[in-house]
Short mmCIF file of C-alpha atoms in Angstrom, two decimals:
data_model
loop_
_atom_site.label_atom_id
_atom_site.label_comp_id
_atom_site.label_asym_id
_atom_site.label_seq_id
_atom_site.Cartn_x
_atom_site.Cartn_y
_atom_site.Cartn_z
CA MET A 587 -35.08 -13.71 -12.19
CA LYS A 588 -31.37 -13.46 -12.99
CA ALA A 589 -29.51 -11.61 -10.28
CA LYS A 590 -28.16 -8.12 -10.98
CA GLY A 591 -24.54 -8.49 -12.03
CA ALA A 592 -24.80 -12.28 -12.02
CA LYS A 593 -22.09 -14.11 -13.88
CA ALA A 594 -22.55 -17.46 -15.53
CA VAL A 595 -21.20 -20.20 -13.29
CA ARG A 596 -19.34 -22.98 -15.05
CA ARG A 597 -19.59 -26.18 -13.02
CA ARG A 598 -19.15 -29.73 -14.10
CA GLY A 599 -22.42 -30.97 -15.53
CA HIS A 600 -24.09 -27.54 -15.85
CA ALA A 601 -24.64 -25.48 -18.97
CA ARG A 602 -22.86 -22.14 -19.39
CA GLU A 603 -26.23 -20.31 -19.27
CA ASP A 604 -26.94 -21.30 -15.64
CA TYR A 605 -27.27 -18.24 -13.43
CA ALA A 606 -27.95 -17.57 -9.79
CA THR A 607 -31.63 -16.74 -9.42
CA GLU A 608 -33.30 -14.54 -6.86
CA THR A 609 -36.85 -13.97 -5.71
CA VAL A 610 -38.27 -10.62 -6.77
CA TYR A 611 -40.92 -8.97 -4.59
CA TRP A 612 -43.55 -6.84 -6.34
CA ASP A 613 -46.04 -4.49 -4.73
CA ALA A 614 -49.77 -4.84 -5.39
CA GLY A 615 -49.82 -2.25 -8.19
CA THR A 616 -47.06 -3.96 -10.12
CA ALA A 617 -48.60 -7.36 -9.49
CA ARG A 618 -51.86 -6.11 -11.07
CA LEU A 619 -50.03 -4.73 -14.15
CA LEU A 620 -47.79 -7.73 -14.83
CA PRO A 621 -50.54 -10.04 -16.16
CA ARG A 622 -51.50 -7.38 -18.71
CA LEU A 623 -47.88 -7.14 -19.87
CA ILE A 624 -47.21 -10.87 -19.88
CA GLY A 625 -50.53 -11.97 -21.39
CA GLU A 626 -50.53 -15.66 -22.25
CA GLN A 627 -46.73 -15.93 -22.37
CA ILE A 628 -45.39 -18.63 -20.07
CA ARG A 629 -41.71 -18.80 -21.12
CA GLY A 630 -38.97 -16.92 -22.90
CA PRO A 631 -37.85 -13.28 -22.65
CA LEU A 632 -40.55 -10.74 -21.82
CA LEU A 633 -39.28 -7.79 -23.87
CA VAL A 634 -38.53 -8.88 -27.43
CA THR A 635 -37.78 -7.20 -30.74
CA HIS A 636 -40.38 -6.97 -33.49
CA ARG A 637 -38.44 -9.25 -35.85
CA LYS A 638 -36.37 -12.42 -35.74
CA PRO A 639 -32.59 -12.16 -35.42
CA GLY A 640 -30.50 -12.26 -38.58
CA PRO A 641 -28.63 -15.42 -39.64
CA GLY A 642 -25.23 -14.07 -38.46
CA LYS A 643 -26.44 -13.17 -34.97
CA LEU A 644 -25.28 -15.63 -32.29
CA LEU A 645 -27.70 -15.79 -29.38
CA THR A 646 -28.08 -18.15 -26.46
CA PRO A 647 -31.34 -20.08 -26.13
CA ARG A 648 -32.21 -17.79 -23.17
CA ASP A 649 -32.21 -14.79 -25.53
CA VAL A 650 -34.74 -16.16 -28.03
CA CYS A 651 -38.44 -16.78 -27.41
CA PRO A 652 -39.03 -20.49 -28.09
CA ASP A 653 -42.60 -19.82 -29.26
CA THR A 654 -42.13 -16.84 -31.61
CA GLY A 655 -38.40 -16.95 -32.42
CA LEU A 656 -38.09 -13.26 -31.53
CA ALA A 657 -34.89 -12.08 -29.83
CA ARG A 658 -34.60 -10.43 -26.42
CA LEU A 659 -34.68 -6.64 -26.64
CA SER A 660 -31.19 -5.24 -26.12
CA TYR A 661 -30.50 -2.58 -23.51
CA GLY A 662 -29.79 -0.04 -26.27
CA GLN A 663 -33.08 -0.79 -28.04
CA LEU A 664 -34.97 -0.55 -24.74
CA ARG A 665 -33.29 2.78 -23.97
CA ALA A 666 -34.23 4.18 -27.41
CA LEU A 667 -37.87 3.04 -27.13
CA LEU A 668 -38.24 4.36 -23.60
CA ASP A 669 -36.72 7.70 -24.54
CA ARG A 670 -38.99 8.01 -27.58
CA HIS A 671 -42.14 7.32 -25.56
CA THR A 672 -41.29 9.44 -22.52
CA CYS A 673 -39.50 12.41 -24.11
CA VAL A 674 -40.50 15.93 -23.12
CA GLY A 675 -42.07 18.02 -25.89
CA GLY A 676 -41.13 15.52 -28.60
CA GLU A 677 -37.40 16.18 -28.16
CA GLU A 678 -35.38 12.96 -28.22
CA GLY A 679 -32.84 12.58 -25.46
CA THR A 680 -35.13 14.10 -22.81
CA GLY A 681 -36.99 10.91 -21.87
CA TRP A 682 -36.38 8.30 -19.24
CA ASP A 683 -33.46 5.88 -19.21
CA PRO A 684 -34.04 2.29 -17.94
CA HIS A 685 -31.38 2.78 -15.28
CA GLU A 686 -33.17 5.91 -14.04
CA PHE A 687 -36.28 3.88 -13.26
CA ARG A 688 -34.31 1.68 -10.89
CA HIS A 689 -32.56 4.60 -9.26
CA SER A 690 -35.68 6.73 -8.88
CA GLY A 691 -37.40 3.94 -6.97
CA LEU A 692 -34.36 3.46 -4.76
CA THR A 693 -34.15 7.19 -4.09
CA HIS A 694 -37.78 7.15 -2.91
CA LEU A 695 -36.99 4.26 -0.54
CA GLY A 696 -34.04 6.20 0.86
CA GLU A 697 -36.22 9.29 1.35
CA GLN A 698 -38.78 7.19 3.23
CA GLY A 699 -36.15 6.25 5.82
CA VAL A 700 -35.95 2.54 5.06
CA PHE A 701 -33.30 0.82 7.17
CA LEU A 702 -30.05 0.44 5.27
CA LEU A 703 -29.94 -3.36 5.52
CA LEU A 704 -33.51 -3.70 4.19
CA PHE A 705 -32.66 -1.21 1.45
CA MET A 706 -29.61 -3.26 0.43
CA ALA A 707 -31.68 -6.46 0.39
CA LYS A 708 -34.28 -4.85 -1.88
CA SER A 709 -31.80 -3.13 -4.19
CA ARG A 710 -29.36 -6.07 -4.16
CA HIS A 711 -26.43 -3.76 -3.43
CA LYS A 712 -23.49 -5.68 -1.98
CA SER A 713 -21.58 -2.73 -0.57
CA VAL A 714 -22.73 -0.10 1.91
CA SER A 715 -20.75 2.61 0.10
CA ALA A 716 -22.69 1.94 -3.12
CA ALA A 717 -26.06 2.05 -1.32
CA ARG A 718 -25.19 5.12 0.76
CA ARG A 719 -25.66 7.49 -2.18
CA TYR A 720 -29.45 7.10 -1.83
CA PHE A 721 -29.50 8.32 1.75
CA GLU A 722 -29.30 12.03 2.53
CA PRO A 723 -30.33 12.52 6.15
CA GLY A 724 -31.99 15.86 6.84
CA ALA A 725 -31.55 18.15 9.83
CA ALA A 726 -34.54 16.59 11.63
CA ASP A 727 -33.04 13.11 11.23
CA LEU A 728 -29.69 14.22 12.62
CA ALA A 729 -31.39 16.00 15.53
CA GLU A 730 -33.35 12.85 16.38
CA VAL A 731 -30.22 10.69 16.36
CA THR A 732 -28.37 13.26 18.48
CA SER A 733 -31.19 13.27 21.04
CA LEU A 734 -30.70 9.52 21.55
CA LEU A 735 -27.24 10.25 22.95
CA ALA A 736 -28.35 13.09 25.24
CA PRO A 737 -28.71 12.32 28.96
CA SER A 738 -32.27 12.15 30.18
CA ASP A 739 -33.74 15.15 32.05
CA ARG A 740 -34.51 13.06 35.12
#
């Protein structure tokens, strides 16, 4: 999988489309759903448009399915589809945003008390200040940390 925020690396002898890749870890529920989403597809983009790109559209080979010729779904198209299928009461603009999915999962990890370094490894955040927004320690957490500094009663 292409790394979040990865930039194409231009090195002698490598194509411009080469990216740093990372291993992605899925839980059992996701691992059970992926085969249903992927089906028989073994290469190319997973989320594609319903028609082939127009003749004036310049796309890299990574953005076109080699088997069907369909183009990768853009972020804007994905956002519109997701909003349409998750909107509240049929009102557009009230549904989920793709970025919200990522952040809701990260918020749940922060609420579960995952160690910051493990959290950063999972979320691929590079800076502590960016990851810190998902952590809001409660009064019980602060009391527990404070008790570690207290002298023993012995």
